[in-house]
mmCIF file of N, CA and C and ligand atoms in Angstrom:
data_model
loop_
_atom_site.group_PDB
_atom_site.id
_atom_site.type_symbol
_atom_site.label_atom_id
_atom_site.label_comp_id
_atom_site.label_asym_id
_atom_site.label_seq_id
_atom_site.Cartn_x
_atom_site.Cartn_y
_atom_site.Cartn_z
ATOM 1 N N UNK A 1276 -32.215 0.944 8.642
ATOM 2 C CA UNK A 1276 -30.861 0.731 9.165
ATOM 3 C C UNK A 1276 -30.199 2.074 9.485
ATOM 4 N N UNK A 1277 -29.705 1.934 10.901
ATOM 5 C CA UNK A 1277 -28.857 3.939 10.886
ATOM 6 C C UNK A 1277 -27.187 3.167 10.557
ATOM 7 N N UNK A 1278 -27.051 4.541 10.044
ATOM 8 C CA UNK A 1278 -25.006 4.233 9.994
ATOM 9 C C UNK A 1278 -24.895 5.328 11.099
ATOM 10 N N UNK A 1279 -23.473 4.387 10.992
ATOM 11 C CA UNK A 1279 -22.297 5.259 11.735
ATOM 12 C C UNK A 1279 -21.708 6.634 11.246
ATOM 13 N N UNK A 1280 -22.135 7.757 11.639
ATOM 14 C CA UNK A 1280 -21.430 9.012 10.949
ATOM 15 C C UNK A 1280 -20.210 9.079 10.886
ATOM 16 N N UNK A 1281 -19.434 8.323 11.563
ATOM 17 C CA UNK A 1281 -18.072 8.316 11.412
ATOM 18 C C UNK A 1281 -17.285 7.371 10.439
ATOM 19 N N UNK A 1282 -18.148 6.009 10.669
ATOM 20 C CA UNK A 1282 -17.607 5.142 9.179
ATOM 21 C C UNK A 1282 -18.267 4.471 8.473
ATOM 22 N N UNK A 1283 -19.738 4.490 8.678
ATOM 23 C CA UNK A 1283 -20.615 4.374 7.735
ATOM 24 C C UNK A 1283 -21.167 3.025 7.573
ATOM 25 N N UNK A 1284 -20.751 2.413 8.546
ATOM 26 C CA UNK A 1284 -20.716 0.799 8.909
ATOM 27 C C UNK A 1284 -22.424 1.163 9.707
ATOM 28 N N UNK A 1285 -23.102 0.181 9.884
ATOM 29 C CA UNK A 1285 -24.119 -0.518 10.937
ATOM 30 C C UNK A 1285 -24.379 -0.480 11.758
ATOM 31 N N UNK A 1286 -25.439 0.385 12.579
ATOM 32 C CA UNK A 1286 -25.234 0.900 14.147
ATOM 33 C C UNK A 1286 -26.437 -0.225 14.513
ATOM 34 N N UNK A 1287 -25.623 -0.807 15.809
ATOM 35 C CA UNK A 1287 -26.810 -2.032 16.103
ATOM 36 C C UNK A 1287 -26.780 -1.586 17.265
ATOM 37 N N UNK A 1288 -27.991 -2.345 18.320
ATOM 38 C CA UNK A 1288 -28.125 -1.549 19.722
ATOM 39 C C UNK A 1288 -28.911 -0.832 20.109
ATOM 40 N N UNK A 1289 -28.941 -0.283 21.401
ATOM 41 C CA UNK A 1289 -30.117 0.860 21.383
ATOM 42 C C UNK A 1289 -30.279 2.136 20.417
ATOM 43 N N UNK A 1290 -31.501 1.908 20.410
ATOM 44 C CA UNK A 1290 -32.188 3.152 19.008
ATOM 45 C C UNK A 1290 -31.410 4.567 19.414
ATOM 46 N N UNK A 1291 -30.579 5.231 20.477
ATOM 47 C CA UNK A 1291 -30.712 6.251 20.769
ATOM 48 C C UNK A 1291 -28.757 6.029 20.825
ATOM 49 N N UNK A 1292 -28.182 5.033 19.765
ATOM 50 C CA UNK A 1292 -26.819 4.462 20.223
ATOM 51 C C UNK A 1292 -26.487 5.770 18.095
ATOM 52 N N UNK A 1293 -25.649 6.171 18.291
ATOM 53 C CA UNK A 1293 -25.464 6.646 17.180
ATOM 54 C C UNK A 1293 -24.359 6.245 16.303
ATOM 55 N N UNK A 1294 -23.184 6.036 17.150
ATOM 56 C CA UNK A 1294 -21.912 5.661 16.840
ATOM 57 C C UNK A 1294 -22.080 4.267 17.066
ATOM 58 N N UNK A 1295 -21.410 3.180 15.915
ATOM 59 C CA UNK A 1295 -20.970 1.964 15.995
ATOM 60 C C UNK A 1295 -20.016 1.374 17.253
ATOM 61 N N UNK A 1296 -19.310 2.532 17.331
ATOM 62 C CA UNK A 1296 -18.314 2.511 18.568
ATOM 63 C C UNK A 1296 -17.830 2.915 19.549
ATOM 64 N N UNK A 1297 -17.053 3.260 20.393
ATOM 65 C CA UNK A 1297 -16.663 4.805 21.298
ATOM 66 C C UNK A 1297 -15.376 5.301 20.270
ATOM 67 N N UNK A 1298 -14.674 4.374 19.507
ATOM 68 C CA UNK A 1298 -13.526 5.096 18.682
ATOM 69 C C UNK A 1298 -14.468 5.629 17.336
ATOM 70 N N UNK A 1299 -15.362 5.612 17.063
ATOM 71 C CA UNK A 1299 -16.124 5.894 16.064
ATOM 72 C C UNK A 1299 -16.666 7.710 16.116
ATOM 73 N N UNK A 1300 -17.322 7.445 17.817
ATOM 74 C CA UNK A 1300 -17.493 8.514 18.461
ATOM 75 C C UNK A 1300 -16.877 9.264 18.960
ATOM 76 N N UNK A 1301 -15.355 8.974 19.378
ATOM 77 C CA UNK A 1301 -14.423 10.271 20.159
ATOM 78 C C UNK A 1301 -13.659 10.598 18.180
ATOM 79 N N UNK A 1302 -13.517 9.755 17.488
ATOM 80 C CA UNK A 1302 -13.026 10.114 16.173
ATOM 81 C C UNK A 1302 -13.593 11.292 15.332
ATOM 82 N N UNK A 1303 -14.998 11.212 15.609
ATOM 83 C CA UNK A 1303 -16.390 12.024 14.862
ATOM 84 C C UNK A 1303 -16.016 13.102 15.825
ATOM 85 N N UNK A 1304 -15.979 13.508 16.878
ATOM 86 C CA UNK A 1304 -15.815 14.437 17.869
ATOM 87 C C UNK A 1304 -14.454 15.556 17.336
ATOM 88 N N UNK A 1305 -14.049 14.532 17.623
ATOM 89 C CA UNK A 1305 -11.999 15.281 17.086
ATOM 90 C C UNK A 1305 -12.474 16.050 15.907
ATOM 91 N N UNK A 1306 -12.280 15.105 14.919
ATOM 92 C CA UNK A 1306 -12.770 15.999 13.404
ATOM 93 C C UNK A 1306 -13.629 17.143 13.122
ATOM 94 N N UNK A 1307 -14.653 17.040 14.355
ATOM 95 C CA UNK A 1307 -15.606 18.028 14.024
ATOM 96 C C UNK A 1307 -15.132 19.403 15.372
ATOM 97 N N UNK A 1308 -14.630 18.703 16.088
ATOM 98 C CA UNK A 1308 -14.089 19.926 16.266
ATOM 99 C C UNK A 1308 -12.756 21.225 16.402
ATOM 100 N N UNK A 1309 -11.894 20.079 15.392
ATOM 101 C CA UNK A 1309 -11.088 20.563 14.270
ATOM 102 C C UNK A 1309 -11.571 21.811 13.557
ATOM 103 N N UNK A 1310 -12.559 21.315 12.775
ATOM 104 C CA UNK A 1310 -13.038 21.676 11.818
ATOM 105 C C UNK A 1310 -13.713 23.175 12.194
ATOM 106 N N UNK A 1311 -14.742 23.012 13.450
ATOM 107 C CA UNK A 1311 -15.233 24.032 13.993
ATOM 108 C C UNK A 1311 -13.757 25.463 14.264
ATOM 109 N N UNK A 1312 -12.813 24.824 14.618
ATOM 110 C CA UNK A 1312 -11.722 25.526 15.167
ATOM 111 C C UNK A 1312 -11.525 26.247 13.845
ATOM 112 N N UNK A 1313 -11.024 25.469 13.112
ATOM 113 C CA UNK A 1313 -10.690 26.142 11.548
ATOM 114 C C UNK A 1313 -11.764 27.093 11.063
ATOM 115 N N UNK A 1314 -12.745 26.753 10.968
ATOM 116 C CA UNK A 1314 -13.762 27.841 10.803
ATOM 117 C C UNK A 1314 -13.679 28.897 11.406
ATOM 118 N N UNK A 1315 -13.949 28.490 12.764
ATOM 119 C CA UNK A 1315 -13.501 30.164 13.777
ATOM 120 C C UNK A 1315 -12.395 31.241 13.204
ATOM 121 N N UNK A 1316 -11.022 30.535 13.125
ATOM 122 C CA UNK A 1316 -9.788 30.683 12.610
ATOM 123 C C UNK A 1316 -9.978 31.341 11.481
ATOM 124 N N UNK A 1317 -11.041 30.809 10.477
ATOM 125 C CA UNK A 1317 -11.011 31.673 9.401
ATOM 126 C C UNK A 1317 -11.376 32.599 9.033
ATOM 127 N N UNK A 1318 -12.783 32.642 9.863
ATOM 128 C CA UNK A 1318 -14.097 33.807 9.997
ATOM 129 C C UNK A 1318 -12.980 35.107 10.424
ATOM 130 N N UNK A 1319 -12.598 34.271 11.784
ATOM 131 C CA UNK A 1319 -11.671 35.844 12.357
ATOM 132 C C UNK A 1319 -10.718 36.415 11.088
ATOM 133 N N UNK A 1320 -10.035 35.177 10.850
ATOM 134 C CA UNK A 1320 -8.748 36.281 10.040
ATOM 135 C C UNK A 1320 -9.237 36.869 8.708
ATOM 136 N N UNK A 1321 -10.237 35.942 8.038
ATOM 137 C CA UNK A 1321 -11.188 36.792 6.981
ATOM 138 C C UNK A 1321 -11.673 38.261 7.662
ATOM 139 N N UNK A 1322 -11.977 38.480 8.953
ATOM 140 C CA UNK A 1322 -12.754 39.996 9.325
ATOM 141 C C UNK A 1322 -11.949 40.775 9.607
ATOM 142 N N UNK A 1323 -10.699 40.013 10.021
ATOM 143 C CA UNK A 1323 -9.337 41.138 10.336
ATOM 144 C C UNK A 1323 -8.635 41.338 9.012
ATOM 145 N N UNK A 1324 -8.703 40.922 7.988
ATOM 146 C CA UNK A 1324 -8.252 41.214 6.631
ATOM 147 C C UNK A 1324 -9.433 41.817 5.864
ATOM 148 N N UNK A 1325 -10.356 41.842 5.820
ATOM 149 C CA UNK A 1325 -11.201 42.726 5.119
ATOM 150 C C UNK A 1325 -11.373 44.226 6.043
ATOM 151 N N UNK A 1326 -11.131 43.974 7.581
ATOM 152 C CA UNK A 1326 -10.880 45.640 8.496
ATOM 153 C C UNK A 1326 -9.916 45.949 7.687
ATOM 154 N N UNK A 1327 -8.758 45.321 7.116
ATOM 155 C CA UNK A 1327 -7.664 46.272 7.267
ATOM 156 C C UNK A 1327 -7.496 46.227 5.568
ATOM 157 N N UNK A 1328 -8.377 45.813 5.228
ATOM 158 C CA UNK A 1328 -8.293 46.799 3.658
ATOM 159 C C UNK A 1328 -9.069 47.973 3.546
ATOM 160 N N UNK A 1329 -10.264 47.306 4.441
ATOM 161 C CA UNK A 1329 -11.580 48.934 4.374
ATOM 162 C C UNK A 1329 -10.526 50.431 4.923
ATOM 163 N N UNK A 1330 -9.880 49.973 5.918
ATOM 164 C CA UNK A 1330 -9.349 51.275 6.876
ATOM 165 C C UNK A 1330 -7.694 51.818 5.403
ATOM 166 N N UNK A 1331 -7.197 50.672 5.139
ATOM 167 C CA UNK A 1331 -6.707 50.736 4.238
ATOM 168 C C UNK A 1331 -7.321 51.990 3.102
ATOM 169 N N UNK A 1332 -8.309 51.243 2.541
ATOM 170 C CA UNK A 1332 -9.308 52.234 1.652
ATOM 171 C C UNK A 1332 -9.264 53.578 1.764
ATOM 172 N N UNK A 1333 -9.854 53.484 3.388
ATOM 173 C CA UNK A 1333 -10.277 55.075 3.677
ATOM 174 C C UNK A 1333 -9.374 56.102 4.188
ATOM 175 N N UNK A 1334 -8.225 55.329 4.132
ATOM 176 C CA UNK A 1334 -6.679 56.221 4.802
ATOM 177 C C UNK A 1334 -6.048 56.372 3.849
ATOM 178 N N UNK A 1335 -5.937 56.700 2.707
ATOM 179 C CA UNK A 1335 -4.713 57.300 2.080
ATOM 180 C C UNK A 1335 -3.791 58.161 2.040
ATOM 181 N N UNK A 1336 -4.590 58.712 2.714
ATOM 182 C CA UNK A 1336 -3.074 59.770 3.185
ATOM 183 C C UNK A 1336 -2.727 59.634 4.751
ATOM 184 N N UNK A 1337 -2.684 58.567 5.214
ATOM 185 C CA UNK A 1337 -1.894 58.602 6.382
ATOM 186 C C UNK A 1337 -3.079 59.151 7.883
ATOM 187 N N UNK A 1338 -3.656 60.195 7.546
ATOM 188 C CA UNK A 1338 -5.041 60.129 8.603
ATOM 189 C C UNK A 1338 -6.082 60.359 8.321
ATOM 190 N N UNK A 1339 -7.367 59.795 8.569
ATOM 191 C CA UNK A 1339 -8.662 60.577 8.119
ATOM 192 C C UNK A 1339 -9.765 60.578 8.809
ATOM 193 N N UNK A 1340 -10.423 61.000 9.034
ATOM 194 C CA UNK A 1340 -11.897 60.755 9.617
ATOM 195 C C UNK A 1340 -12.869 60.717 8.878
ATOM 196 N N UNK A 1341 -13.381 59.041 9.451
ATOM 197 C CA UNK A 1341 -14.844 58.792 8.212
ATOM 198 C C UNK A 1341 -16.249 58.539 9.190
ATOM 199 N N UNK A 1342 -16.876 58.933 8.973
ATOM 200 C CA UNK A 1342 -18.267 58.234 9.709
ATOM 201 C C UNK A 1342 -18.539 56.830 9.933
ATOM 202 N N UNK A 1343 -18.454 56.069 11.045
ATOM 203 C CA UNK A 1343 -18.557 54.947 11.253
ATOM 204 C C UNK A 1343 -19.409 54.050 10.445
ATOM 205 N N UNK A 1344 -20.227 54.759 9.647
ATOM 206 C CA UNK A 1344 -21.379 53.937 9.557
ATOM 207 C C UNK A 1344 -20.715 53.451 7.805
ATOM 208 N N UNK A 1345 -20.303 54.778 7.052
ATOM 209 C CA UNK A 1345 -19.570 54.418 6.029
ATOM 210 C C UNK A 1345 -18.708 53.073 6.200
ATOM 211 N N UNK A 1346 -18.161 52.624 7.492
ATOM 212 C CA UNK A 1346 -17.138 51.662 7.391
ATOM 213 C C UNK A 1346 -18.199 50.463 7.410
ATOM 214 N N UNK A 1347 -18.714 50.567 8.361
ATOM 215 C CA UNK A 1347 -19.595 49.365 9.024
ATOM 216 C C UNK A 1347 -20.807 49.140 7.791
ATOM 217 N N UNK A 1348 -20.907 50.066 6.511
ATOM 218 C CA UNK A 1348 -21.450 49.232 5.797
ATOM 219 C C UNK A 1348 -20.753 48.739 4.621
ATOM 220 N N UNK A 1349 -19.287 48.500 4.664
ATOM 221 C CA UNK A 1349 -18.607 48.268 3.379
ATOM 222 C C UNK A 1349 -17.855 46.587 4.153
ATOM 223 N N UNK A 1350 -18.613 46.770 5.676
ATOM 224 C CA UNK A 1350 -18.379 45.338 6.102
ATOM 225 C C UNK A 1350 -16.982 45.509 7.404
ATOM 226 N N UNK A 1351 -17.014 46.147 7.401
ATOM 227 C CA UNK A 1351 -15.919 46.940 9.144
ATOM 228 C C UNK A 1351 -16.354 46.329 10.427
ATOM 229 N N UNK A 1352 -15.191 45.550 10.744
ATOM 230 C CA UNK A 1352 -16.148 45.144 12.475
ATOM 231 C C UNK A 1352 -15.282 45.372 13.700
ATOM 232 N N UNK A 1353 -15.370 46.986 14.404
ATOM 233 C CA UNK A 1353 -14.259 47.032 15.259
ATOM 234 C C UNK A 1353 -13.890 45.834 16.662
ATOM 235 N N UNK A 1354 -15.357 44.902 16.584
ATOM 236 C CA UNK A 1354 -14.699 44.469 17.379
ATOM 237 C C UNK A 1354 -13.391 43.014 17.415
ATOM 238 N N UNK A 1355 -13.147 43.262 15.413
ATOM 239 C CA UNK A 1355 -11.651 42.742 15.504
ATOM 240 C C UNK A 1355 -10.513 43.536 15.176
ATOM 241 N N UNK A 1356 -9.325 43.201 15.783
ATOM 242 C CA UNK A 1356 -8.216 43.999 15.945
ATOM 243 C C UNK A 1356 -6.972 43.160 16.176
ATOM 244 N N UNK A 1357 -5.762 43.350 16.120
ATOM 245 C CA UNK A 1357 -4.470 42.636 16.150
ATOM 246 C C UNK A 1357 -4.165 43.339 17.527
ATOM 247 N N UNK A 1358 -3.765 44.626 18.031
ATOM 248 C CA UNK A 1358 -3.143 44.860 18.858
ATOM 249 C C UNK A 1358 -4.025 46.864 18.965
ATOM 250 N N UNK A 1359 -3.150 46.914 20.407
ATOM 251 C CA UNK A 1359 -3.957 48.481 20.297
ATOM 252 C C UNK A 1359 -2.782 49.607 20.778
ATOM 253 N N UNK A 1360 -2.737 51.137 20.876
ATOM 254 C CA UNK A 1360 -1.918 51.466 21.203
ATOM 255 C C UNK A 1360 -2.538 52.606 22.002
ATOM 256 N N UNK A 1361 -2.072 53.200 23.044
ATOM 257 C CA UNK A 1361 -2.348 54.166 24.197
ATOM 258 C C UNK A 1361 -1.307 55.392 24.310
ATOM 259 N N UNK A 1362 -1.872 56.305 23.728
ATOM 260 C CA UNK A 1362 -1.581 57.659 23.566
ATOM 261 C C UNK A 1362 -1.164 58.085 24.674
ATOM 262 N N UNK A 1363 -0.053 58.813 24.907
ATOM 263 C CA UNK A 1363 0.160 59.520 26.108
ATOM 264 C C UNK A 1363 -0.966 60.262 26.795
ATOM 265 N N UNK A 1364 -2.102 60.823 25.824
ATOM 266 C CA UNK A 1364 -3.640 61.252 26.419
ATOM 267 C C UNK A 1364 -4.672 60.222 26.782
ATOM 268 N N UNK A 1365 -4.130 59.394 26.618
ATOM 269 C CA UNK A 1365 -5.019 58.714 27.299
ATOM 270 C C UNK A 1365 -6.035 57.422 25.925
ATOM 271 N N UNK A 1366 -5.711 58.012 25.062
ATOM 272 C CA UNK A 1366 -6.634 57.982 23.515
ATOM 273 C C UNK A 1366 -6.430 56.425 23.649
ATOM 274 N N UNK A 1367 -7.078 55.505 23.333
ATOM 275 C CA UNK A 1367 -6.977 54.041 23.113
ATOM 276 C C UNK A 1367 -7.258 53.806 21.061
ATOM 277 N N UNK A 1368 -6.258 53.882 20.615
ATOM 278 C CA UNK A 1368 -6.284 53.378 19.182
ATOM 279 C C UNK A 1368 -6.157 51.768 19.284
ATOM 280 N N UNK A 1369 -7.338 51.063 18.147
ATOM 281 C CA UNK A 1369 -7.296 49.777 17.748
ATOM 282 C C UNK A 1369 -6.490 50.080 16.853
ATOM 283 N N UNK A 1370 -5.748 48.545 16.363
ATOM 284 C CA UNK A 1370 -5.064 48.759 15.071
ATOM 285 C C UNK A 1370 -5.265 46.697 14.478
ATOM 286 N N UNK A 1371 -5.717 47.248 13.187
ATOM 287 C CA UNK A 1371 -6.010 45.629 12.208
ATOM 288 C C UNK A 1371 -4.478 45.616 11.787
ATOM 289 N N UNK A 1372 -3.300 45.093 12.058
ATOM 290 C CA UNK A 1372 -2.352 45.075 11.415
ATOM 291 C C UNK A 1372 -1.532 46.494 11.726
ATOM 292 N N UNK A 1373 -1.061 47.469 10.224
ATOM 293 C CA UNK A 1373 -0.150 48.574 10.699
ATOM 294 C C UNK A 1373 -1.540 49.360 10.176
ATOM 295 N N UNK A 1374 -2.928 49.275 10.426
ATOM 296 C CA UNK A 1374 -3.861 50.450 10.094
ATOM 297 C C UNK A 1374 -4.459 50.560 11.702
ATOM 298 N N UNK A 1375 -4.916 51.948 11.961
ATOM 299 C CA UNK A 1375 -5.411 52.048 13.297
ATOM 300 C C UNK A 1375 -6.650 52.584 12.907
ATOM 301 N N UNK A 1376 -7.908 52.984 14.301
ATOM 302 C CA UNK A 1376 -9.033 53.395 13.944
ATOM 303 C C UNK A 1376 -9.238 54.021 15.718
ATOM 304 N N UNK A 1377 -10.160 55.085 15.748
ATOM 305 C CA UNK A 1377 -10.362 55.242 17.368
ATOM 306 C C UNK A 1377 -11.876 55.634 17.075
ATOM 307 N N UNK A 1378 -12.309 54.916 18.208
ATOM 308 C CA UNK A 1378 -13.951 55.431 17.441
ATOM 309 C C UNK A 1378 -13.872 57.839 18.611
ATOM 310 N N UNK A 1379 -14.684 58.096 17.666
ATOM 311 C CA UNK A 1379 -14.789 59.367 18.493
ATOM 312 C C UNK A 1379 -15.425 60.723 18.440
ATOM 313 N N UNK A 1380 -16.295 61.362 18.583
ATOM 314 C CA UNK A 1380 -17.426 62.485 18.161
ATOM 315 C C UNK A 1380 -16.715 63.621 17.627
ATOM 316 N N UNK A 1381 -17.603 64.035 16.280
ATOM 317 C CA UNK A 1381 -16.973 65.029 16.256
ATOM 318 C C UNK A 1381 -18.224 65.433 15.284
ATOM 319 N N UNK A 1382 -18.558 66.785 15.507
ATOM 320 C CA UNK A 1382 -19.925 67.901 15.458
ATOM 321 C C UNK A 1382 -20.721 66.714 15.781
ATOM 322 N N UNK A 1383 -20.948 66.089 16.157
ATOM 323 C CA UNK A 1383 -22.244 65.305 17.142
ATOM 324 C C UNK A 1383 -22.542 64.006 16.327
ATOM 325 N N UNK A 1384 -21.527 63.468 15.111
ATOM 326 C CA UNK A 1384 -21.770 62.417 14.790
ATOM 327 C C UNK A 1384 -20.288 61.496 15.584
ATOM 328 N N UNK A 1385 -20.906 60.031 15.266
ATOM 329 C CA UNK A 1385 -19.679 59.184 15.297
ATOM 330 C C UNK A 1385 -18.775 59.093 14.409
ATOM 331 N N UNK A 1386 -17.379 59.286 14.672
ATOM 332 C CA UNK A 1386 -16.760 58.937 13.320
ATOM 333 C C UNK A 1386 -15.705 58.020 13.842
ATOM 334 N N UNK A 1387 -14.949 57.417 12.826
ATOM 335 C CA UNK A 1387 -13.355 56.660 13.300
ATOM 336 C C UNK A 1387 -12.147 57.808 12.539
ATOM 337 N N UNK A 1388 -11.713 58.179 13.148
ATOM 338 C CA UNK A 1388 -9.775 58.680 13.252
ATOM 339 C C UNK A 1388 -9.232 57.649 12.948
ATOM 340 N N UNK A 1389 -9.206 58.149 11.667
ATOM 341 C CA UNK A 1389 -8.174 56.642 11.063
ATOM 342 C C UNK A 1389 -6.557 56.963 10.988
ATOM 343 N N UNK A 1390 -5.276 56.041 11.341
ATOM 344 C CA UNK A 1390 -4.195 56.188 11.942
ATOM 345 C C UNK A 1390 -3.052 55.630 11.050
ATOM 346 N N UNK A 1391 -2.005 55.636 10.567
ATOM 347 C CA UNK A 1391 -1.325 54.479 10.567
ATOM 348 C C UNK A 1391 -0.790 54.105 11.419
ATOM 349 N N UNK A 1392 0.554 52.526 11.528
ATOM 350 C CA UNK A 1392 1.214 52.684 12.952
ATOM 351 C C UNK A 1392 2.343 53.725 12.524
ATOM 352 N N UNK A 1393 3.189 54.393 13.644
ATOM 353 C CA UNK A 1393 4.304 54.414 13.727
ATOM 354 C C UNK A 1393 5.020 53.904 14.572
ATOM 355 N N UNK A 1394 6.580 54.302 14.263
ATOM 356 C CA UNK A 1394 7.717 53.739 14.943
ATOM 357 C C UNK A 1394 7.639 53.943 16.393
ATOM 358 N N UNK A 1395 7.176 55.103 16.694
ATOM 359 C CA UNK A 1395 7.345 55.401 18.351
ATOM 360 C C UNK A 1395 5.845 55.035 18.678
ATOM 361 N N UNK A 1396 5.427 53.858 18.174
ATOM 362 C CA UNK A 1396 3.795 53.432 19.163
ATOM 363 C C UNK A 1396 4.385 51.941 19.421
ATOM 364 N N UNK A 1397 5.744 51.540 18.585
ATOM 365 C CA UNK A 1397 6.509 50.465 19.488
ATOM 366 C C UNK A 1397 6.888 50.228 20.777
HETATM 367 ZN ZN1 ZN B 2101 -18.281 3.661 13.062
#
């Protein structure tokens, strides 16, 4: 006997029929992709809250430069970010919240320039 994934009732019909119903089936649909949404939703704001404790971490005094790789193995993923800000030079800073990061060479390794915000990057 197959059930219905959606209410668990008796799927009669063709072998290849899954849902008992079409409200069975657009119902199972909704929920699951609710659910998918929320997940997304969470993954992201879980990676944008663990960026902005790591950069947190490694900034205590307001600026620093760390080797990328230090970040990216304590779990750092620049490619999430809240907003970014553009230096009169041209410089493109990410920022997780009020912490910033710019990726950028210096003696021939990668490192991140770590930032806080300020008032005049409003
Ligand atoms: Zn059903």
């Amino acid at each position: 006997m197959r059930t219905c994934p959606s209410c668990g009732n008796e799927v009669t019909g063709r072998s290849d029929k899954k849902f008992c119903s079409h409200y069975c089936k657009s119902s199972f649909h909704y929920v699951k992709n609710r659910e998918d949404e929320n997940n997304l939703f969470r993954k992201i704001d879980g990676q944008l809250k663990l960026n902005r404790r790591i950069l947190k971490e490694y900034n205590k005094g307001g600026k620093a430069m760390v080797r990328i790789e230090v970040l990216h193995d304590v779990g750092f993923d620049p490619k999430y970010f809240t907003s970014y800000w553009k230096s009169k030079g041209g410089g493109v800073y990410l920022f997780c919240y009020e912490y910033g990061f710019k990726q950028m060479e210096d003696n021939g390794k990668q490192k991140y320039l770590l930032v806080q915000w300020q008032d005049y990057m409003n």
